[in-house]
Tab-separated table of C-alpha atoms and ligand atoms in Angstrom:
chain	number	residue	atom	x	y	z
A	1	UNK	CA	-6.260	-46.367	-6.631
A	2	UNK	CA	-4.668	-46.483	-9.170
A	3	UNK	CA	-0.815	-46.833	-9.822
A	4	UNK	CA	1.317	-45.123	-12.320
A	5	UNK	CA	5.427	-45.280	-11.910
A	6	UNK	CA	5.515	-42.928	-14.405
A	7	UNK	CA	3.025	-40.334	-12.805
A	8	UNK	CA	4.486	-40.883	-9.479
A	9	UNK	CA	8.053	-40.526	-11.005
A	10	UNK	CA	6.970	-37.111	-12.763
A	11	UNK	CA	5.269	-35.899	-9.471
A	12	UNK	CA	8.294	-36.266	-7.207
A	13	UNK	CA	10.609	-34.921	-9.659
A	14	UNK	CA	8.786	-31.938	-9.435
A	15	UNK	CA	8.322	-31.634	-5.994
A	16	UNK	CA	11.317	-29.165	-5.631
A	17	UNK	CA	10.668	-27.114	-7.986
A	18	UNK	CA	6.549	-26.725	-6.292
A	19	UNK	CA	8.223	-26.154	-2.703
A	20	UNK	CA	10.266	-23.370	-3.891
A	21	UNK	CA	7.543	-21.941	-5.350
A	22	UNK	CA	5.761	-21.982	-2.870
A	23	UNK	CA	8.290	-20.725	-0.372
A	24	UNK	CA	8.308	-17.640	-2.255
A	25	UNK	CA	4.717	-17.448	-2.073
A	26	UNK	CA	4.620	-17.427	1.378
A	27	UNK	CA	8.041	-15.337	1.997
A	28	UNK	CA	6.030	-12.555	-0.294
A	29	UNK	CA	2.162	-13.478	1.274
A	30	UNK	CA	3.342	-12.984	4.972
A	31	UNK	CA	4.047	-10.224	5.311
A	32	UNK	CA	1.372	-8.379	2.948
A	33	UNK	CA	-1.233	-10.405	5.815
A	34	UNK	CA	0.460	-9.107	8.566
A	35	UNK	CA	0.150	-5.504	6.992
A	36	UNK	CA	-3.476	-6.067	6.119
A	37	UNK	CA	-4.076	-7.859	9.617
A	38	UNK	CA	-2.559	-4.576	11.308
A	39	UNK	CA	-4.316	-1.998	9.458
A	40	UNK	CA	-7.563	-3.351	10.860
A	41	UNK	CA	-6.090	-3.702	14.543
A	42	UNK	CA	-6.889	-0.637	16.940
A	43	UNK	CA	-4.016	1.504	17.687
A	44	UNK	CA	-4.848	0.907	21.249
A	45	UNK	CA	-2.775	-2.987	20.781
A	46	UNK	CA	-1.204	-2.621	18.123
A	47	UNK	CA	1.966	-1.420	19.404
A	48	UNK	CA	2.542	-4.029	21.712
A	49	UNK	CA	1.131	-6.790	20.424
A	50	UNK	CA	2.103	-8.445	16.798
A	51	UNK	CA	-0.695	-9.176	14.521
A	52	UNK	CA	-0.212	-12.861	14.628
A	53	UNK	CA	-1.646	-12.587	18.139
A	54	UNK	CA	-5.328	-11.222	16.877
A	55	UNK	CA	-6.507	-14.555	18.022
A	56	UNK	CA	-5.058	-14.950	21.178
A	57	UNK	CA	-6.670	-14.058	24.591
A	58	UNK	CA	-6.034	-10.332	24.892
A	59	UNK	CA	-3.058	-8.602	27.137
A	60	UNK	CA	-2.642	-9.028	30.407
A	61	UNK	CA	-5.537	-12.261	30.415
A	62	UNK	CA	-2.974	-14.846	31.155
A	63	UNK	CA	-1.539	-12.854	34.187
A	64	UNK	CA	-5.036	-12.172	35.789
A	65	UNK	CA	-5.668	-16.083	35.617
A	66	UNK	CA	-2.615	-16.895	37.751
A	67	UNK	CA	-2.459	-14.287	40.328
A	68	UNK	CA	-5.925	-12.479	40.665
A	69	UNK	CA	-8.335	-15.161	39.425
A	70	UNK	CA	-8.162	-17.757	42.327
A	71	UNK	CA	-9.800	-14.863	44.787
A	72	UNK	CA	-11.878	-12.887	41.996
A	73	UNK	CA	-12.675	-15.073	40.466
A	74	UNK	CA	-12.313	-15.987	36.446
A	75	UNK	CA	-14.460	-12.830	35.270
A	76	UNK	CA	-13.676	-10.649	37.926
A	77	UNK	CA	-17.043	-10.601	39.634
A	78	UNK	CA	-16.205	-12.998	42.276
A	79	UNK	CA	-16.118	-11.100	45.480
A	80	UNK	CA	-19.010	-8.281	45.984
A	81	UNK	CA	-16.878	-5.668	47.711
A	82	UNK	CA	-14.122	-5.386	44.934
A	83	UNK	CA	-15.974	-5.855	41.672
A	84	UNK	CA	-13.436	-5.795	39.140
A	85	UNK	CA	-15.817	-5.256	36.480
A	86	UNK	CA	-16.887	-1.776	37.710
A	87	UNK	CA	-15.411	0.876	36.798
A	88	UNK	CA	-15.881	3.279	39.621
A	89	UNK	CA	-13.098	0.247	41.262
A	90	UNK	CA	-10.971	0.260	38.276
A	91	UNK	CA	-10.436	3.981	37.436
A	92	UNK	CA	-8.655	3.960	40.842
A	93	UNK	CA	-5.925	1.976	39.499
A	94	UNK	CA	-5.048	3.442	35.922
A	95	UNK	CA	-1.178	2.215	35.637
A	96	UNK	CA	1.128	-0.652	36.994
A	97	UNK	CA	2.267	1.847	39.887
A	98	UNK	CA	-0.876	2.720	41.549
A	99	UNK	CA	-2.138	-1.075	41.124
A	100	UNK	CA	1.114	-2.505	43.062
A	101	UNK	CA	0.744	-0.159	45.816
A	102	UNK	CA	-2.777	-1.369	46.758
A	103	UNK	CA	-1.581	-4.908	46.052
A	104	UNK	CA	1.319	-4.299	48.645
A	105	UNK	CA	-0.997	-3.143	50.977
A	106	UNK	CA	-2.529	-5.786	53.465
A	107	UNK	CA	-6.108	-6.613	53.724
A	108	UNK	CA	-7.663	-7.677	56.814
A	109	UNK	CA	-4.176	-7.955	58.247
A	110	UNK	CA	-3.087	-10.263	55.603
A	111	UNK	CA	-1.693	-9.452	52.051
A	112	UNK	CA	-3.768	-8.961	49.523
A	113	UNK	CA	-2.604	-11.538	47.068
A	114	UNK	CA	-2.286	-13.952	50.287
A	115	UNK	CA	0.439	-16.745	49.081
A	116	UNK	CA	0.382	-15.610	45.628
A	117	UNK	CA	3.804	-13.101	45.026
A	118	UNK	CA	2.732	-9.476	43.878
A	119	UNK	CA	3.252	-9.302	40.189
A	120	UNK	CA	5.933	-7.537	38.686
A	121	UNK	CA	6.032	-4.051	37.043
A	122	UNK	CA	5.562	-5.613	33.633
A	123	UNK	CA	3.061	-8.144	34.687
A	124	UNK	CA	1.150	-5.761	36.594
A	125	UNK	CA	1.324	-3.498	33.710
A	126	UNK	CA	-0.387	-6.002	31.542
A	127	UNK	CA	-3.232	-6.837	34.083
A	128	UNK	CA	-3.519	-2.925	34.377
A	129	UNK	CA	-5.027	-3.079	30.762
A	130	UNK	CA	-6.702	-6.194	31.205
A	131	UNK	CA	-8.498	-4.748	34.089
A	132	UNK	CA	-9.594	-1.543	32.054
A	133	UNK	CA	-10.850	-3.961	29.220
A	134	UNK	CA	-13.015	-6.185	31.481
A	135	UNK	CA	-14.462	-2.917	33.217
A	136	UNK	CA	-15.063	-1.216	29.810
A	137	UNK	CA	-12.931	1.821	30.764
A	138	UNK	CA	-11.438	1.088	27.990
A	139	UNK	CA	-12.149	-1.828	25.296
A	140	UNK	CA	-11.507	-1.755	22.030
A	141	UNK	CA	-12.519	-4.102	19.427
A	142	UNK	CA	-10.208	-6.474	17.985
A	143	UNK	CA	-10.339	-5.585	14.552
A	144	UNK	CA	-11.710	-2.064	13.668
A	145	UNK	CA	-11.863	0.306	9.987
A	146	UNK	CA	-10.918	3.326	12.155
A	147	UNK	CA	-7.071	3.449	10.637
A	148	UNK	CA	-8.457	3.577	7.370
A	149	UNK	CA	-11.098	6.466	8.362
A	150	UNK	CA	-8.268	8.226	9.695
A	151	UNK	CA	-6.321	7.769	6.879
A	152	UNK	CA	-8.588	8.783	4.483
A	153	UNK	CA	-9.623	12.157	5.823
A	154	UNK	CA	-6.432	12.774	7.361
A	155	UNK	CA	-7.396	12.862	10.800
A	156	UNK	CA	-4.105	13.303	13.021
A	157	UNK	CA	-5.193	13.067	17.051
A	158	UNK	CA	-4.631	11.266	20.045
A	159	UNK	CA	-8.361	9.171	19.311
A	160	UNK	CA	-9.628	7.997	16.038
A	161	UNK	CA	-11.561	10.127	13.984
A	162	UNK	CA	-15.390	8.581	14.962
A	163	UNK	CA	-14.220	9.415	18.279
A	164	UNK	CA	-13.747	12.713	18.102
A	165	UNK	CA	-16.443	13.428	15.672
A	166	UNK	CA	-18.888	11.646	18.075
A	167	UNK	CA	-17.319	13.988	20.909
A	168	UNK	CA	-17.248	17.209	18.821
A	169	UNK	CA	-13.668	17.846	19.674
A	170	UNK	CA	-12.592	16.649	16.309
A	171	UNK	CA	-9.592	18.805	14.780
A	172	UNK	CA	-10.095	22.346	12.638
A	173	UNK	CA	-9.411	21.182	9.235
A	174	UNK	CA	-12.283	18.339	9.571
A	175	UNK	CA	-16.144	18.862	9.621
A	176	UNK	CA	-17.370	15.279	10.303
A	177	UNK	CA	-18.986	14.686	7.404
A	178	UNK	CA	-18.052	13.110	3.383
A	179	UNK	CA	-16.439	16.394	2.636
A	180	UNK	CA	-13.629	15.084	4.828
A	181	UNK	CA	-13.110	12.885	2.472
A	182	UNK	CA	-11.265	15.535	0.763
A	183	UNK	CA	-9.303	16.915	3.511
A	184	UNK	CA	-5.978	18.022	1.745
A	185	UNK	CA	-3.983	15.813	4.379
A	186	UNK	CA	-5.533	12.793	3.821
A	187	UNK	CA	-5.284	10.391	1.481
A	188	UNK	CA	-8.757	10.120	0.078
A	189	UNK	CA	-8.427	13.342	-1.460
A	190	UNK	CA	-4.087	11.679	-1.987
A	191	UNK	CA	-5.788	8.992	-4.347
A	192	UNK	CA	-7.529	11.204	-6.291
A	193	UNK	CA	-4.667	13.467	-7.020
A	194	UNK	CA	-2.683	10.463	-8.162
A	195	UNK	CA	-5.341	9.051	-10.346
A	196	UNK	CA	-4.983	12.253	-11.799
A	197	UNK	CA	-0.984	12.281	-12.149
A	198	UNK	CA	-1.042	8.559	-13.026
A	199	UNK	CA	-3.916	7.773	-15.617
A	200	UNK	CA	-2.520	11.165	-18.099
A	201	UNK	CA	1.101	10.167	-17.310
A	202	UNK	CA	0.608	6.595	-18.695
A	203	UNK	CA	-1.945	7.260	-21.750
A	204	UNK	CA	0.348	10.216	-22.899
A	205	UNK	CA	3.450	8.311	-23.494
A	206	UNK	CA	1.833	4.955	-25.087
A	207	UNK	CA	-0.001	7.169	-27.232
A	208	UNK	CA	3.533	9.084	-28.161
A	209	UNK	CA	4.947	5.933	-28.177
A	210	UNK	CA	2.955	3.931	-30.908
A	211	UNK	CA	2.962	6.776	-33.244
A	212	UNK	CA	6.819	7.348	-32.850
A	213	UNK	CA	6.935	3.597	-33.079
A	214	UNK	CA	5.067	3.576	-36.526
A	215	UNK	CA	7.065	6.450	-37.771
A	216	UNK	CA	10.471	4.073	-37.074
A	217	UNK	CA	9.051	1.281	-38.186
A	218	UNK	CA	7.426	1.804	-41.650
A	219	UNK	CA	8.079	5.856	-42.740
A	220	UNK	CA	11.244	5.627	-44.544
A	221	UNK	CA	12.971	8.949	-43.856
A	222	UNK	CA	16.199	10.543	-43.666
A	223	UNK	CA	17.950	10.024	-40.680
A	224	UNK	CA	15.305	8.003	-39.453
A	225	UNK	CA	18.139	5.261	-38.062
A	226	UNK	CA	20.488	8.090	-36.568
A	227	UNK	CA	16.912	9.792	-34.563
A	228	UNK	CA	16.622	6.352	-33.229
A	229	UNK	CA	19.946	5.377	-31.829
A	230	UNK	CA	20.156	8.915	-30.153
A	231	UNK	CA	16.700	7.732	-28.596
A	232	UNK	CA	18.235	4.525	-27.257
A	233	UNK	CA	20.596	7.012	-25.619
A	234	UNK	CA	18.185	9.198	-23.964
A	235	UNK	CA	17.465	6.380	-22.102
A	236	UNK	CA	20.090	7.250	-20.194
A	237	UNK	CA	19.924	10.355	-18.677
A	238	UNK	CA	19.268	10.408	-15.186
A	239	UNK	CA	15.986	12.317	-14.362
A	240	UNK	CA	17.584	14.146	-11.773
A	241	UNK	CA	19.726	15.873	-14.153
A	242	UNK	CA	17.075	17.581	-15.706
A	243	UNK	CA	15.774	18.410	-12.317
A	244	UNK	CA	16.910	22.087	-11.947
A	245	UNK	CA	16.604	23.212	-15.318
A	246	UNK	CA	13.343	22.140	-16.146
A	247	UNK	CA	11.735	23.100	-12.737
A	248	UNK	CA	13.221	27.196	-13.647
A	249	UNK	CA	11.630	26.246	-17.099
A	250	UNK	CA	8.305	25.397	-15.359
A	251	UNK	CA	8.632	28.420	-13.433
A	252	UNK	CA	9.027	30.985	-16.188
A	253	UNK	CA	5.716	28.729	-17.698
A	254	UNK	CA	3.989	29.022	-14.440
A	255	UNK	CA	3.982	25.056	-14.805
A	256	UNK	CA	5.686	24.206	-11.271
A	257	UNK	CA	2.809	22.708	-8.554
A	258	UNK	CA	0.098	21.966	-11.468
A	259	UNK	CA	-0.304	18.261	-13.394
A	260	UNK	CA	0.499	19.288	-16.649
A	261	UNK	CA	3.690	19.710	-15.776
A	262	UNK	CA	3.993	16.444	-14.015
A	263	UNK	CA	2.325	14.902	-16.990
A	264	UNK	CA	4.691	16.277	-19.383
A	265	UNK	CA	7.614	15.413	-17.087
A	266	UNK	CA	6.655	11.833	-17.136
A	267	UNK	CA	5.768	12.220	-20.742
A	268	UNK	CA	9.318	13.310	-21.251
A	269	UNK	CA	10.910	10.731	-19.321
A	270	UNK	CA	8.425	7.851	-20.193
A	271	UNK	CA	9.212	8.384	-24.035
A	272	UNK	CA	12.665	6.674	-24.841
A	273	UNK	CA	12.234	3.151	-23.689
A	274	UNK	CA	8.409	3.337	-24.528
A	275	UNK	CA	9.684	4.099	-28.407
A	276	UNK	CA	12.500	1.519	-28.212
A	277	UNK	CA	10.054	-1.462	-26.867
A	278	UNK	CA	7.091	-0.602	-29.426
A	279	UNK	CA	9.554	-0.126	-32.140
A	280	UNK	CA	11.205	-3.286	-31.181
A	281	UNK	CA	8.013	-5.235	-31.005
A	282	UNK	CA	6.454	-3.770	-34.030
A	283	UNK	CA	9.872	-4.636	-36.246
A	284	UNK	CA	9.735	-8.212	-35.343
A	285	UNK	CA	6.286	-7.914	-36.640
A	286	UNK	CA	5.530	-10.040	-40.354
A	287	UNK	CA	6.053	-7.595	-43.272
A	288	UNK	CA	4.294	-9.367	-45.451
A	289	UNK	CA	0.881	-8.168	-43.519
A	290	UNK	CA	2.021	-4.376	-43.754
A	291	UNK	CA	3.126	-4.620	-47.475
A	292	UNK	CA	0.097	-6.192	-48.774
A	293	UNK	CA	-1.658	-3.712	-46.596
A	294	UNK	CA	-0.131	-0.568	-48.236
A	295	UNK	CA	-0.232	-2.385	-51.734
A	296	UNK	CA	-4.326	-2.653	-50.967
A	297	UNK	CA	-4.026	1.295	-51.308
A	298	UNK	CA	-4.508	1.445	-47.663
A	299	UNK	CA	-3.271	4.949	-45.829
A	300	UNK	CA	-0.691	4.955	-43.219
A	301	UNK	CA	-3.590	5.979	-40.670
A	302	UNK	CA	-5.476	3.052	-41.582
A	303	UNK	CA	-2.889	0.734	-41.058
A	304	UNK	CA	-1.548	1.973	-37.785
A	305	UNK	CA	-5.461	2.204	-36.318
A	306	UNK	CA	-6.325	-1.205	-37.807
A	307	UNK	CA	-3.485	-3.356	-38.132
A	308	UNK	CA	-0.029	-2.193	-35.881
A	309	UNK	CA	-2.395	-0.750	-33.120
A	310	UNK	CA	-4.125	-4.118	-32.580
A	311	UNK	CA	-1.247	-6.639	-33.316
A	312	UNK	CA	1.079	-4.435	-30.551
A	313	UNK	CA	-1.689	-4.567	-27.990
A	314	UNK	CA	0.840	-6.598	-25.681
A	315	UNK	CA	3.383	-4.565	-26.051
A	316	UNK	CA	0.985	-1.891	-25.604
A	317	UNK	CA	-0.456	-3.687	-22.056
A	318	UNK	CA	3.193	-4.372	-20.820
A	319	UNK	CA	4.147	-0.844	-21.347
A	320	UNK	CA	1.027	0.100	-19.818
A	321	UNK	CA	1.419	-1.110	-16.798
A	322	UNK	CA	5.487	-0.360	-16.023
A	323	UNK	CA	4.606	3.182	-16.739
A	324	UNK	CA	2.009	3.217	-14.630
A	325	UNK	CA	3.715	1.207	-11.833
A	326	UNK	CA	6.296	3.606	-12.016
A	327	UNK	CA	4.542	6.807	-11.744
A	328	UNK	CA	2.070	6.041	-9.247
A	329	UNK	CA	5.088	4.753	-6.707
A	330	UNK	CA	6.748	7.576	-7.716
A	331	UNK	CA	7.929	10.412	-5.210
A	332	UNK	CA	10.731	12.423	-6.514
A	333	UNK	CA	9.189	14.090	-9.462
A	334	UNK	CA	5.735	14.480	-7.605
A	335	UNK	CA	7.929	16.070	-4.944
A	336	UNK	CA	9.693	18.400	-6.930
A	337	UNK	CA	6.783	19.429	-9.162
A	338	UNK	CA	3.702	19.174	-7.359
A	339	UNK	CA	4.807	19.179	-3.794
A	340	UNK	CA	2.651	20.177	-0.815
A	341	UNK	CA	-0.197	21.945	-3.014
A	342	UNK	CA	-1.682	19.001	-4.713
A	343	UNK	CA	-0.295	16.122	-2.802
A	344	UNK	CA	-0.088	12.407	-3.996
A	345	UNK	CA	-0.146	9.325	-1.869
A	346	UNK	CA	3.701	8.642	-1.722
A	347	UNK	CA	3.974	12.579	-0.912
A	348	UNK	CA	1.673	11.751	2.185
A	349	UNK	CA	2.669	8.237	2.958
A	350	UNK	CA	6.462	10.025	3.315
A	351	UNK	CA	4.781	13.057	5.728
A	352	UNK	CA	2.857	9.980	7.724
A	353	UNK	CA	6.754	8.426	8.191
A	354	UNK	CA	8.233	11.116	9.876
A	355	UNK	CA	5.335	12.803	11.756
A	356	UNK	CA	3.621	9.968	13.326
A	357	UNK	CA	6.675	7.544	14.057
A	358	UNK	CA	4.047	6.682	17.135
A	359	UNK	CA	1.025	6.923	15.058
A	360	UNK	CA	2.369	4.159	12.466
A	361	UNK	CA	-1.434	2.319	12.975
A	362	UNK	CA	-2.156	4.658	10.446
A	363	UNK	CA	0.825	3.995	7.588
A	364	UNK	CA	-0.293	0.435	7.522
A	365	UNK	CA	-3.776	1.666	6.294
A	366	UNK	CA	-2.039	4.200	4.585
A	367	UNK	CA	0.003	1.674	2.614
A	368	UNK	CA	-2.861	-0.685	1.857
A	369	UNK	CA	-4.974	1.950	0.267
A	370	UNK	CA	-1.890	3.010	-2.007
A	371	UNK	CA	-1.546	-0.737	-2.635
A	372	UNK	CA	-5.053	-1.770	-3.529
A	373	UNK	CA	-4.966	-0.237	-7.362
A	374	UNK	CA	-1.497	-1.124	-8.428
A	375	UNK	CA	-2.178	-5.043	-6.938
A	376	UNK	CA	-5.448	-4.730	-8.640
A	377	UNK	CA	-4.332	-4.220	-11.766
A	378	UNK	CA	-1.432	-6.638	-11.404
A	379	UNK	CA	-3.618	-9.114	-10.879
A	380	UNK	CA	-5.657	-8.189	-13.587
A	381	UNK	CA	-3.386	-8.108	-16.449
A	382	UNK	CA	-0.860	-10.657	-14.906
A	383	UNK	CA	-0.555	-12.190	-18.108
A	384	UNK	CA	0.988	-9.146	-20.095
A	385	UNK	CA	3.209	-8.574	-16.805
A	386	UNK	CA	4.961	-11.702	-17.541
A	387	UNK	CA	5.343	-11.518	-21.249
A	388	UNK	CA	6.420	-7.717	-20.819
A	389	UNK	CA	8.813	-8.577	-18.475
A	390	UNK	CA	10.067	-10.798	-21.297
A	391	UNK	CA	9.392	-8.173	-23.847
A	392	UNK	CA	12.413	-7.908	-26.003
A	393	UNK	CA	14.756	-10.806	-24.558
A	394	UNK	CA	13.121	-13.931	-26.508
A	395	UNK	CA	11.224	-13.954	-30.277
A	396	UNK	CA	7.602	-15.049	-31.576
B	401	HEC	C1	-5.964	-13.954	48.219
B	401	HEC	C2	-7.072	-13.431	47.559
B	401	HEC	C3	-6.838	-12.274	46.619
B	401	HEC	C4	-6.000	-12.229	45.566
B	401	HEC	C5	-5.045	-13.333	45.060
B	401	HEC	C6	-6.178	-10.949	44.947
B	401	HEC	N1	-7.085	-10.220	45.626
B	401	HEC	FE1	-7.757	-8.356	45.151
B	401	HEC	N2	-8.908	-8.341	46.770
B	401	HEC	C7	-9.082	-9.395	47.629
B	401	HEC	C8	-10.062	-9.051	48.620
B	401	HEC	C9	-10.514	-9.940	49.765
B	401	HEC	C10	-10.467	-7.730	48.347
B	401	HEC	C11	-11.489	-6.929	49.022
B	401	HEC	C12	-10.883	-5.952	49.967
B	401	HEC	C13	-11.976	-5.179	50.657
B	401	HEC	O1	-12.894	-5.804	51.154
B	401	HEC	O2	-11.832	-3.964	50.651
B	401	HEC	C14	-9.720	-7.326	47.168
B	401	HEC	C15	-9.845	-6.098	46.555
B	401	HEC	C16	-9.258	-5.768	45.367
B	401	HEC	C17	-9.478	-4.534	44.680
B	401	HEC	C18	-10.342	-3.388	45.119
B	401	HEC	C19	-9.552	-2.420	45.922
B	401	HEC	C20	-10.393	-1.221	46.282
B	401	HEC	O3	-9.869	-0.128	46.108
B	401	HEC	O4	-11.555	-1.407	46.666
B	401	HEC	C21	-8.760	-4.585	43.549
B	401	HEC	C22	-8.662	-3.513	42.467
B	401	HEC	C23	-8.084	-5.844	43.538
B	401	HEC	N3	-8.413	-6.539	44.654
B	401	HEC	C24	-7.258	-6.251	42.556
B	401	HEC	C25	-6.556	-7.431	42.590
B	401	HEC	C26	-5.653	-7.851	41.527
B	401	HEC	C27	-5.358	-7.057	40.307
B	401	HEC	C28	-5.166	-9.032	41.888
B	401	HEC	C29	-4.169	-9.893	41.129
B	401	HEC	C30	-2.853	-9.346	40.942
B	401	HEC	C31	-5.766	-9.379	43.142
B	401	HEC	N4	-6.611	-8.385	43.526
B	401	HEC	C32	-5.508	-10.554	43.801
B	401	HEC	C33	-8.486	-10.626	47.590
B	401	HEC	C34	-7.523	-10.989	46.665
């Protein structure tokens, strides 16, 4: 080994600075693995177990082993006459209620549980379940893909979706086979409809953007200063100002419940800072690269598709992913304008929220499939993230 003061010295003095880092990696990673862990639980546990248990023994184990297991042994099997693992003996005892009473009852003249006290409501409760899991009235797995099934196609039921499929009772809206997959309550067919908001709703503007951009930039025309500081001001106006008027706009269009007119809407609304931050970055770009450019005899198309279109490109990814961020989580203008006819995720993630406050097994899955893209993609371009976030506040 070898020993450096100096290395040792730098190491420690960043020590704090790596454990708060950290800390916030784990206050932000802990939760996001609880979600995932959940969404692959069966809604049989999940609601009364957390997901940090998935490892332990399962509900109502622990009880069995101190006041059952010393007579029936550890698996249940121990005496002939009361096989716990059978279920013709189980199905007798369904709840905490009917289990007590035959526990209270004597056997042979003696009670049941001999000198062992009869378990308590809660207790018995738990060894209830446990008894229906060893007996295989009723076992499910410990992880399973079923939420996200039933997300997908939109399956809303008192099983999971396999289930019912495999039992033919499955709901009316759902055939049991891919075409489910575009059910219009689920969120397969939710994905879809906001890749189709989102991808339009993102070029549109940047595209917009970078031409306005040029325009501001290097066109010298009149006004061209006074256009731009009423743009800053757009910037403004709160979106649900415009609400009411443009949705009786939309309406005299026939616009209202199609994408175009979400597409323009975020177009519309997209526009002002998009102009402000290209316009910005391209301005801070060196002159000297344009003017030799345009002194080369080169046209303003050229020089926009070879030159400011490339150099921007970070501005270009930064924007890129804000807009899309924004309109992808957004709910408001989906709600207004697209509503219940073509519905987006957030539109059925909000339904999922107040119909199925019981049923939440199926928001976590819900929530991780209208995560996966946007983490994707942060992930992906991480590096323009940062700088955008930056864009505008520091030079070079
Ligand atoms: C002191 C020993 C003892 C303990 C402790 C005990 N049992 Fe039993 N249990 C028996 C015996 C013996 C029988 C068989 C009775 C018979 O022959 O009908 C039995 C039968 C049963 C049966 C079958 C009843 C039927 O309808 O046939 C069930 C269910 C059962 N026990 C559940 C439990 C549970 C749950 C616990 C723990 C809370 C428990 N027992 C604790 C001795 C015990």
């Amino acid at each position: 080994m070898n020993f450096n003061p100096a290395k040792i010295n730098r190491v420690l003095s960043e020590l704090p600075t790596h454990i708060v880092v950290i800390g916030f990696c784990v206050l932000w990673l802990l939760p996001a693995i609880g979600l995932l862990v959940a969404s692959f639980r069966p809604f049989q546990v999940i609601d009364d177990s957390g997901w940090w248990t998935v490892l332990a023994p399962p509900k109502g184990a622990t009880e069995y082993q101190s006041s059952c297991a010393s007579c029936h042994g550890k698996d249940g099997r121990a005496i002939a006459a009361a096989d716990l693992t059978d279920p013709a003996v189980v199905k007798q005892y369904p709840r905490s209620l009917q289990l007590m009473a035959m526990l209270r009852t004597d056997v042979n003249g003696r009670p049941h549980t001999g000198d062992i006290p009869v378990p308590k409501v809660r207790a018995a409760a738990a060894i209830a379940t446990y008894l229906k899991r060893i007996s295989n009235i009723e076992n499910p797995p410990r992880f399973t893909i079923s939420n996200y099934q039933d997300a997908l196609v939109g399956y809303r039921g008192k099983r999971t979706y396999t289930e019912d499929c495999a039992a033919g009772t499955q709901p009316l809206d759902l055939h049991c086979n891919t075409g489910d997959l575009l059910n219009p309550r689920g969120m397969g067919r939710a994905f879809l409809n906001t890749l189709g908001v989102t991808i339009p709703a993102t070029i549109l503007p940047l595209l917009l953007a970078a031409f306005a951009a040029y325009a501001f930039s290097w066109l010298h025309f009149r006004g061209r200063m006074a256009l731009f500081a009423l743009l800053v001001g757009l910037q403004v106006v709160p979106l649900q100002m415009t609400l009411v008027p443009i949705s009786r706009l939309y309406a005299q269009l026939g616009l209202n419940g199609t994408f175009l007119g979400v597409w323009l809407f975020h177009t519309g609304f997209g526009l002002p800072y998009a102009i402000y931050l290209m316009r910005n970055f391209l301005g801070s770009l060196p002159t000297e690269v344009f003017e030799s450019a345009y002194l080369d005899g080169a046209s303003h198309w050229t020089v926009f598709y070879r030159l400011a279109l490339p150099l921007s490109l970070p501005a270009l990814a930064s924007l890129a992913i804000f807009q899309f961020l924004w309109v992808w989580n957004d709910l408001l203008v989906a709600l207004v304008f697209l509503g219940g006819k073509n519905p987006v995720l957030t539109y059925q993630i909000s339904n999922m929220v107040t119909s199925l406050g019981a049923g939440w097994h199926l928001l976590t899955a819900a929530a991780f499939i209208s995560m996966l893209l946007p983490m994707l993609i942060f992930l992906g371009l991480q590096r323009f993230f940062v700088r955008g976030l930056l864009a505008g506040s520091v030079k070079g």
